[in-house]
XYZ file of C-alpha atoms in Angstrom:
231
model
C 127.187 94.212 107.962
C 129.355 97.308 107.654
C 129.235 99.709 110.608
C 128.280 102.691 108.437
C 125.039 100.994 107.327
C 123.667 100.739 110.871
C 122.313 104.330 111.142
C 120.673 103.897 107.744
C 119.031 100.643 108.817
C 117.800 102.215 112.056
C 116.232 105.036 110.068
C 114.493 102.584 107.743
C 113.150 100.560 110.663
C 111.777 103.707 112.307
C 110.006 104.665 109.092
C 108.671 101.141 108.675
C 107.259 101.080 112.208
C 105.342 104.294 111.433
C 103.812 102.920 108.256
C 100.386 102.337 109.772
C 97.685 101.214 107.346
C 98.547 98.959 104.401
C 99.812 100.603 101.234
C 97.158 101.135 98.566
C 98.311 100.207 95.061
C 96.738 101.135 91.724
C 97.871 99.367 88.562
C 96.957 100.947 85.218
C 97.528 98.380 82.499
C 95.417 97.052 79.640
C 96.954 93.581 80.047
C 95.439 91.406 82.796
C 98.612 89.312 82.950
C 100.574 92.242 84.392
C 98.661 92.125 87.664
C 99.091 88.372 87.924
C 102.840 88.718 87.475
C 103.261 91.605 89.916
C 100.792 90.918 92.731
C 102.677 88.147 94.553
C 106.171 89.732 94.468
C 104.778 93.079 95.628
C 102.855 91.458 98.460
C 105.980 89.584 99.555
C 108.430 92.484 99.381
C 106.460 95.590 100.302
C 105.751 96.430 103.898
C 102.042 95.804 104.610
C 100.978 96.014 100.958
C 97.270 95.717 100.263
C 95.758 94.125 97.167
C 96.226 95.754 93.777
C 93.357 97.810 92.383
C 93.325 97.569 88.593
C 92.359 100.015 85.840
C 92.571 99.134 82.160
C 92.705 102.643 80.645
C 93.758 106.135 81.585
C 90.158 107.370 81.804
C 89.176 104.489 84.046
C 92.209 105.251 86.232
C 91.126 108.888 86.627
C 87.680 107.730 87.787
C 89.301 105.458 90.370
C 91.651 108.224 91.517
C 88.743 110.652 91.915
C 87.055 108.175 94.239
C 90.028 107.049 96.335
C 93.614 107.856 97.298
C 96.566 105.571 96.630
C 100.110 105.314 97.975
C 101.593 103.739 94.828
C 100.447 104.126 91.216
C 101.962 101.830 88.587
C 101.094 102.954 85.063
C 101.804 101.384 81.682
C 102.447 104.284 79.318
C 100.634 102.689 76.362
C 97.541 102.103 78.514
C 97.309 105.861 79.186
C 97.074 106.710 75.480
C 93.337 107.440 75.687
C 94.066 110.513 77.843
C 96.170 112.399 75.301
C 98.408 111.790 72.271
C 101.224 113.543 74.144
C 103.298 111.529 76.612
C 103.875 114.352 79.086
C 100.173 115.227 79.183
C 99.068 111.651 79.877
C 101.529 111.222 82.737
C 100.806 114.734 84.017
C 97.093 114.003 84.339
C 97.731 110.891 86.407
C 100.259 112.767 88.574
C 97.781 115.587 89.261
C 95.078 113.151 90.385
C 97.524 111.191 92.590
C 99.591 113.955 94.226
C 100.600 111.923 97.274
C 101.459 108.686 95.491
C 104.697 107.238 94.215
C 104.189 107.181 90.436
C 106.119 104.559 88.463
C 105.656 104.402 84.682
C 106.257 101.264 82.615
C 107.434 101.811 79.047
C 109.014 100.039 76.129
C 112.554 100.974 75.122
C 112.419 104.742 74.698
C 114.678 107.685 74.089
C 116.301 109.673 76.861
C 114.078 112.614 75.944
C 110.927 110.503 76.489
C 112.131 109.394 79.913
C 112.982 112.977 80.848
C 109.537 114.159 79.711
C 107.869 111.475 81.831
C 109.848 112.469 84.922
C 109.185 116.164 84.362
C 105.475 115.419 84.070
C 105.447 114.041 87.612
C 106.607 110.431 87.524
C 109.102 109.339 90.163
C 110.610 106.504 88.111
C 110.520 104.886 84.661
C 110.798 101.105 84.369
C 111.456 99.261 81.111
C 109.182 96.393 80.146
C 108.958 93.490 80.726
C 108.612 94.335 84.416
C 110.088 92.088 87.110
C 107.954 92.105 90.245
C 110.921 91.515 92.563
C 113.012 94.281 90.997
C 110.007 96.621 90.971
C 109.350 96.070 94.675
C 112.958 96.873 95.556
C 112.858 99.985 93.372
C 109.643 101.158 95.039
C 111.215 100.573 98.445
C 114.252 102.666 97.524
C 111.992 105.461 96.252
C 109.890 105.317 99.413
C 112.978 105.653 101.571
C 114.380 108.532 99.543
C 111.087 110.427 99.396
C 109.858 109.647 102.902
C 106.816 107.524 101.969
C 106.705 104.924 104.780
C 103.776 102.794 103.593
C 105.566 102.054 100.310
C 108.783 100.978 102.009
C 110.315 97.784 100.655
C 111.605 94.888 102.707
C 112.988 91.454 101.897
C 109.751 89.699 102.818
C 107.635 88.634 105.821
C 110.023 85.824 106.734
C 112.939 88.296 106.866
C 110.967 90.603 109.178
C 110.137 87.798 111.594
C 113.695 86.457 111.605
C 115.275 89.887 112.030
C 113.021 90.863 114.925
C 113.637 87.520 116.631
C 117.379 88.157 116.412
C 117.042 91.752 117.584
C 118.232 93.082 114.220
C 116.711 95.834 112.050
C 113.709 94.471 110.181
C 114.835 95.440 106.704
C 117.624 94.654 104.301
C 120.740 96.760 103.832
C 120.093 99.800 101.647
C 122.772 102.038 100.226
C 121.925 105.752 100.242
C 123.551 107.721 97.414
C 125.405 110.872 98.424
C 123.603 114.197 98.020
C 125.412 116.282 95.415
C 125.379 120.087 95.019
C 123.143 121.323 92.203
C 126.038 122.256 89.929
C 127.513 118.779 90.381
C 124.177 117.141 89.597
C 123.944 119.253 86.449
C 127.422 118.130 85.441
C 126.530 114.483 86.059
C 123.306 114.720 84.043
C 125.110 116.294 81.094
C 128.027 113.874 81.146
C 125.707 110.868 81.521
C 123.689 112.045 78.512
C 126.863 112.443 76.452
C 127.945 108.900 77.389
C 124.472 107.577 76.528
C 124.855 108.969 73.018
C 128.429 107.667 72.640
C 130.009 111.113 72.891
C 127.633 112.870 70.495
C 127.116 116.276 72.127
C 124.431 117.342 69.637
C 122.226 114.341 70.457
C 122.798 114.759 74.197
C 121.888 118.440 73.932
C 118.665 117.603 72.066
C 117.668 115.045 74.708
C 118.336 117.541 77.504
C 116.631 120.380 75.585
C 119.814 122.443 75.645
C 121.852 123.967 72.847
C 125.161 122.239 72.021
C 126.933 125.545 72.638
C 125.607 125.580 76.208
C 127.069 122.146 76.851
C 130.409 123.083 75.287
C 130.521 126.246 77.384
C 129.759 124.420 80.624
C 132.300 121.665 79.902
C 134.930 124.282 79.142
C 134.192 126.034 82.442
C 134.470 122.745 84.326
C 137.777 121.968 82.611
C 139.161 125.391 83.528
C 138.173 124.750 87.141
C 140.042 121.452 86.999
C 136.888 119.429 87.660
C 136.649 115.842 86.485
C 133.537 114.456 84.839
C 130.824 113.364 87.263
C-alpha cells in the first residue's frame, strides 16, 4: 500500500464508523430481475446495507418517497416514463422527493446531451445498462465518499472488514481521490472531453454542451494564447 493512500483510508474508516443505521435503498425498475441481480452484490459490498425496497413505476416511487426517506435511489430511466415525456422532468421529480439520497440513473446507450440533462436534473451518476451489481456498489461507494454520505459507503465485503480489523488495518479498500481542479480547468476539461467524444467535431460538442461553436473556439483560442495544454 502506498504511503500517500493512508490518510485517505483513515478518512474512509472514520466515515464508515459513523455510518450508524443501515443504508436504505430504493430501486425503481419495471423489471423484477433487476432486483434479483443487484441485491446480493449490494449487500456484500455496501457498508451495512439494508434490503432493497422496490417500485415498478415513477408514480409508485413518488408514493414510496412521500412515505419514507432513503439513502440511495437507483432509477431505471425507462421506468420513470409515466412521470413525464421529458427526461429532465422525470429525473427532477425523483430528485426533489429524495433530496438527501444518492441518485443513480440507469439508461440505455444515450447521447452526451441526455446524460448532461440527467445530471443537471439532480442525478449524481448515470450508469449504462446492463448494470453490474459489483461495479455499481463500488461506484456508489466512491460517490458516498466524495459527497460525504457515510451510510452509502462502499467496502470490499464483510469478510474484508473482519480480516482488516483483525490485522489492525483500515476496514476498507484503497480508494483513489481525484484532484480538485479550479473551475476554469474543469470547464476546459469538460469542453475538451466533449470534443474528443465527438471525434473532434466542435459543432456536435457545442450542441451537447448547449454552447455555441464560437464560444468553444474563443475559449480554446484563449487557452492556446495562455500556453495551456488540453485538460
